């Protein structure tokens, strides 16, 4: 069982920034494509960002392009989501996800393509 643990969530004012992190398994972290999803109260979970095993390919939902940046440090077994220019509509529980893949360059945009999930971290943006 792969354990993922998010951290760094919190309360921030609109226009502010926040970086959330997700720590993954040790020696095998580089074997996983990774993604961030979010779920607001009463809404379905939605894709936010994804990154390939080698970190060279990334993808974002349209509403966060230019504001959010996903990155990974395989030496630290951690994936990050840097969120800038936050808006109240970004308020949600953010969860990281991982799936093992042989591809160094592919990323995944759909939740059912991921095998492992963290518990999530709350991000609240006040207006």
Coordinates of N, CA and C in Angstrom, one line a residue:
X1 N 0.8 -1.2 0.0 CA 0.0 0.0 0.0 C 0.9 1.2 0.0
X2 N 0.6 2.1 -0.9 CA 1.4 3.4 -1.0 C 0.7 4.4 -0.2
X3 N 1.5 5.1 0.7 CA 1.0 6.1 1.6 C 1.3 7.5 1.0
X4 N 0.3 8.3 0.9 CA 0.5 9.7 0.4 C 0.0 10.6 1.5
X5 N 0.8 11.6 1.8 CA 0.4 12.5 2.9 C 0.6 14.0 2.5
X6 N -0.5 14.7 2.5 CA -0.5 16.1 2.1 C -0.2 17.0 3.3
X7 N 0.3 18.2 3.0 CA 0.5 19.2 4.1 C 0.5 20.6 3.4
X8 N 0.4 21.6 4.3 CA 0.5 22.9 3.8 C -0.7 23.7 3.5
X9 N -1.9 23.0 3.7 CA -3.1 23.8 3.5 C -3.4 24.8 4.6
X10 N -4.4 25.6 4.4 CA -4.7 26.6 5.4 C -5.6 27.7 4.8
X11 N -5.7 28.8 5.5 CA -6.6 29.9 5.2 C -5.7 31.0 4.6
X12 N -6.2 31.6 3.5 CA -5.4 32.6 2.8 C -6.4 33.6 2.2
X13 N -6.1 34.9 2.1 CA -6.9 35.9 1.5 C -6.9 35.8 0.0
X14 N -7.9 36.2 -0.6 CA -7.9 36.2 -2.1 C -6.8 37.1 -2.6
X15 N -6.1 36.5 -3.6 CA -4.9 37.2 -4.2 C -3.7 36.7 -3.6
X16 N -3.8 35.9 -2.5 CA -2.6 35.4 -1.9 C -2.1 34.1 -2.5
X17 N -1.0 33.6 -1.9 CA -0.4 32.4 -2.4 C -0.3 31.3 -1.3
X18 N -0.2 30.1 -1.7 CA 0.0 28.9 -0.8 C 0.7 27.8 -1.6
X19 N 1.5 27.1 -0.9 CA 2.1 25.9 -1.5 C 1.8 24.7 -0.6
X20 N 1.2 23.7 -1.3 CA 0.9 22.5 -0.6 C 1.8 21.4 -1.1
X21 N 2.0 20.4 -0.3 CA 3.0 19.4 -0.6 C 2.3 18.0 -0.3
X22 N 2.9 17.0 -1.0 CA 2.5 15.6 -0.8 C 3.7 14.7 -0.8
X23 N 3.9 14.1 0.3 CA 5.0 13.1 0.5 C 4.6 11.7 0.1
X24 N 5.4 11.1 -0.7 CA 5.1 9.7 -1.1 C 6.1 8.7 -0.7
X25 N 6.0 7.5 -1.3 CA 6.8 6.4 -0.9 C 8.3 6.7 -1.2
X26 N 9.2 6.1 -0.5 CA 10.6 6.3 -0.6 C 11.2 6.0 -1.9
X27 N 11.8 4.9 -2.0 CA 12.7 4.5 -3.1 C 11.9 4.4 -4.5
X28 N 10.6 4.2 -4.4 CA 9.8 4.0 -5.6 C 9.1 5.3 -6.1
X29 N 9.3 6.4 -5.4 CA 8.5 7.6 -5.8 C 8.6 8.0 -7.2
X30 N 9.8 7.8 -7.8 CA 10.0 8.1 -9.2 C 9.3 7.2 -10.2
X31 N 8.7 6.2 -9.7 CA 8.0 5.3 -10.6 C 6.5 5.7 -10.8
X32 N 6.1 6.8 -10.2 CA 4.7 7.2 -10.2 C 4.5 8.5 -10.9
X33 N 3.5 8.5 -11.8 CA 2.9 9.8 -12.2 C 2.0 10.3 -11.1
X34 N 1.9 11.6 -11.0 CA 1.3 12.2 -9.9 C 0.3 13.3 -10.3
X35 N -0.7 13.5 -9.5 CA -1.7 14.5 -9.8 C -2.3 15.1 -8.5
X36 N -2.9 16.3 -8.7 CA -3.6 17.0 -7.7 C -5.1 17.1 -8.1
X37 N -6.0 16.8 -7.2 CA -7.4 17.0 -7.4 C -8.0 17.8 -6.3
X38 N -9.2 18.3 -6.5 CA -9.8 19.0 -5.4 C -11.3 18.8 -5.4
X39 N -11.9 19.0 -4.2 CA -13.3 18.8 -4.0 C -13.9 19.8 -3.1
X40 N -14.8 20.6 -3.6 CA -15.4 21.6 -2.7 C -16.7 21.0 -2.2
X41 N -17.3 21.5 -1.1 CA -18.5 21.0 -0.5 C -19.6 20.9 -1.5
X42 N -20.3 19.8 -1.6 CA -21.4 19.6 -2.5 C -21.1 19.5 -3.9
X43 N -19.8 19.4 -4.2 CA -19.4 19.3 -5.6 C -18.6 18.1 -5.9
X44 N -18.5 17.7 -7.1 CA -17.7 16.5 -7.5 C -16.2 16.8 -7.4
X45 N -15.4 15.8 -7.2 CA -14.0 16.0 -7.3 C -13.6 16.3 -8.7
X46 N -12.6 17.3 -8.8 CA -12.2 17.7 -10.1 C -10.7 17.7 -10.2
X47 N -10.2 17.5 -11.4 CA -8.8 17.5 -11.7 C -8.2 18.9 -11.6
X48 N -7.0 19.0 -11.1 CA -6.3 20.3 -11.0 C -5.1 20.4 -11.8
X49 N -4.2 19.4 -11.5 CA -2.9 19.4 -12.2 C -2.3 18.0 -12.2
X50 N -1.4 17.7 -13.2 CA -0.8 16.4 -13.3 C 0.7 16.6 -13.7
X51 N 1.5 15.7 -13.3 CA 2.9 15.7 -13.7 C 3.4 14.3 -14.0
X52 N 4.3 14.2 -15.0 CA 4.8 12.9 -15.4 C 5.9 12.5 -14.4
X53 N 6.3 11.3 -14.6 CA 7.4 10.7 -13.8 C 8.6 11.5 -13.7
X54 N 9.1 12.0 -14.9 CA 10.3 12.8 -15.0 C 10.1 14.3 -14.7
X55 N 8.9 14.7 -14.5 CA 8.6 16.1 -14.2 C 8.6 17.0 -15.4
X56 N 8.9 16.4 -16.6 CA 9.0 17.2 -17.8 C 7.7 17.6 -18.4
X57 N 6.7 16.9 -18.1 CA 5.3 17.2 -18.7 C 4.3 17.4 -17.6
X58 N 3.6 18.5 -17.8 CA 2.6 18.9 -16.8 C 1.3 19.3 -17.6
X59 N 0.2 19.3 -16.8 CA -1.1 19.6 -17.4 C -2.0 20.2 -16.3
X60 N -2.8 21.2 -16.7 CA -3.6 21.9 -15.7 C -5.0 22.1 -16.2
X61 N -5.9 22.2 -15.3 CA -7.3 22.6 -15.7 C -7.2 24.0 -16.1
X62 N -8.2 24.4 -17.0 CA -8.1 25.8 -17.6 C -8.2 26.8 -16.5
X63 N -9.0 26.6 -15.5 CA -9.2 27.7 -14.5 C -8.0 28.0 -13.6
X64 N -7.0 27.2 -13.6 CA -5.8 27.4 -12.8 C -4.6 27.7 -13.6
X65 N -4.7 27.6 -14.9 CA -3.5 27.8 -15.8 C -3.0 29.2 -15.6
X66 N -1.7 29.3 -15.4 CA -1.1 30.6 -15.2 C -1.0 31.0 -13.7
X67 N -1.8 30.3 -12.9 CA -1.8 30.6 -11.4 C -1.2 29.5 -10.6
X68 N -1.4 28.3 -11.0 CA -0.9 27.1 -10.2 C 0.3 26.5 -11.0
X69 N 1.2 25.9 -10.2 CA 2.4 25.2 -10.8 C 2.6 23.9 -10.0
X70 N 2.6 22.8 -10.7 CA 2.9 21.5 -10.1 C 4.3 21.2 -10.4
X71 N 5.0 20.7 -9.4 CA 6.4 20.3 -9.6 C 6.6 19.1 -8.6
X72 N 7.8 18.4 -8.9 CA 8.1 17.3 -8.0 C 9.6 17.2 -7.8
X73 N 10.0 16.7 -6.7 CA 11.4 16.5 -6.3 C 11.5 15.0 -6.0
X74 N 12.0 14.2 -6.9 CA 12.0 12.8 -6.7 C 13.0 12.4 -5.6
X75 N 14.0 13.2 -5.4 CA 15.0 12.9 -4.3 C 14.4 13.1 -2.9
X76 N 13.4 14.0 -2.8 CA 12.7 14.3 -1.6 C 11.3 13.5 -1.5
X77 N 11.0 12.8 -2.5 CA 9.8 12.0 -2.6 C 8.6 12.9 -2.4
X78 N 8.6 14.0 -3.0 CA 7.5 15.0 -2.7 C 7.0 15.7 -4.0
X79 N 5.7 15.9 -4.1 CA 5.1 16.7 -5.2 C 4.5 17.9 -4.6
X80 N 4.6 19.0 -5.3 CA 4.2 20.3 -4.8 C 3.1 20.9 -5.7
X81 N 2.3 21.7 -5.1 CA 1.4 22.6 -5.9 C 1.5 24.0 -5.4
X82 N 2.1 24.8 -6.2 CA 2.3 26.2 -5.8 C 1.0 27.0 -6.4
X83 N 0.3 27.6 -5.5 CA -0.9 28.3 -5.9 C -0.8 29.8 -5.7
X84 N -0.9 30.5 -6.7 CA -0.8 32.0 -6.7 C -2.1 32.6 -7.1
X85 N -2.3 33.9 -6.8 CA -3.5 34.6 -7.2 C -4.7 33.8 -6.8
X86 N -4.8 33.3 -5.6 CA -5.9 32.5 -5.2 C -7.2 33.2 -5.2
X87 N -8.3 32.5 -5.5 CA -9.6 33.0 -5.6 C -10.5 32.3 -4.6
X88 N -11.6 32.9 -4.2 CA -12.5 32.1 -3.3 C -13.0 30.8 -3.9
X89 N -13.1 30.8 -5.2 CA -13.6 29.5 -5.9 C -12.5 28.4 -5.9
X90 N -11.3 28.7 -5.4 CA -10.3 27.7 -5.3 C -10.5 26.9 -3.9
X91 N -11.3 27.4 -3.1 CA -11.6 26.8 -1.8 C -12.0 25.3 -2.0
X92 N -11.3 24.4 -1.4 CA -11.6 23.0 -1.5 C -10.7 22.1 -0.7
X93 N -11.0 20.9 -0.6 CA -10.0 19.9 -0.1 C -9.2 19.4 -1.3
X94 N -7.8 19.6 -1.1 CA -6.9 19.2 -2.2 C -6.3 17.9 -1.9
X95 N -6.3 16.9 -2.8 CA -5.8 15.6 -2.6 C -4.7 15.3 -3.7
X96 N -3.7 14.7 -3.3 CA -2.7 14.2 -4.3 C -3.0 12.7 -4.6
X97 N -2.6 12.3 -5.8 CA -2.9 11.0 -6.3 C -1.6 10.5 -7.0
X98 N -1.5 9.2 -7.0 CA -0.3 8.6 -7.6 C -0.7 7.3 -8.4
X99 N -0.1 7.1 -9.5 CA -0.3 5.8 -10.2 C 1.0 5.4 -10.8
X100 N 1.3 4.1 -10.7 CA 2.6 3.6 -11.2 C 2.5 3.4 -12.7
X101 N 3.5 3.9 -13.4 CA 3.5 3.8 -14.9 C 4.9 3.6 -15.4
X102 N 5.0 2.9 -16.5 CA 6.3 2.7 -17.2 C 6.7 3.9 -18.0
X103 N 5.8 4.7 -18.3 CA 6.1 5.9 -19.1 C 6.7 7.0 -18.3
X104 N 7.8 7.5 -18.8 CA 8.5 8.6 -18.1 C 7.9 10.0 -18.4
X105 N 7.1 10.0 -19.4 CA 6.6 11.3 -19.9 C 5.1 11.5 -19.9
X106 N 4.3 10.4 -19.6 CA 2.9 10.6 -19.6 C 2.3 11.1 -18.3
X107 N 1.2 11.9 -18.4 CA 0.5 12.3 -17.2 C -1.0 11.8 -17.3
X108 N -1.7 11.9 -16.2 CA -3.1 11.4 -16.2 C -4.0 12.5 -15.7
X109 N -5.1 12.6 -16.3 CA -6.0 13.7 -16.0 C -7.4 13.3 -15.4
X110 N -7.6 12.0 -15.3 CA -8.8 11.5 -14.8 C -8.6 10.7 -13.5
X111 N -9.6 10.9 -12.6 CA -9.3 10.3 -11.2 C -9.2 8.8 -11.2
X112 N -10.0 8.1 -12.1 CA -9.9 6.7 -12.1 C -8.6 6.1 -12.6
X113 N -7.8 6.9 -13.2 CA -6.5 6.5 -13.7 C -5.5 6.4 -12.5
X114 N -5.8 6.9 -11.4 CA -4.9 6.9 -10.2 C -5.3 5.8 -9.3
X115 N -4.3 5.2 -8.7 CA -4.4 4.1 -7.8 C -4.4 4.5 -6.3
X116 N -3.6 5.4 -6.0 CA -3.4 5.8 -4.6 C -3.7 7.2 -4.4
X117 N -4.3 7.5 -3.2 CA -4.8 8.8 -2.8 C -4.4 9.2 -1.4
X118 N -4.1 10.5 -1.2 CA -3.9 11.0 0.1 C -5.2 11.3 0.7
X119 N -5.2 11.8 2.0 CA -6.4 12.1 2.7 C -6.9 13.5 2.4
X120 N -6.0 14.3 1.9 CA -6.4 15.7 1.5 C -6.0 16.7 2.5
X121 N -5.9 17.9 2.1 CA -5.6 19.1 2.9 C -6.5 20.2 2.5
X122 N -7.1 20.9 3.5 CA -8.1 22.0 3.3 C -7.4 23.3 2.9
X123 N -7.9 23.8 1.8 CA -7.4 25.2 1.3 C -8.7 26.1 1.3
X124 N -8.6 27.1 2.1 CA -9.7 28.1 2.2 C -9.2 29.5 1.8
X125 N -9.9 30.0 0.8 CA -9.6 31.4 0.3 C -10.7 32.3 0.7
X126 N -10.4 33.3 1.5 CA -11.4 34.3 1.9 C -11.4 35.5 1.0
X127 N -12.6 36.0 0.8 CA -12.8 37.2 -0.1 C -12.6 38.5 0.6

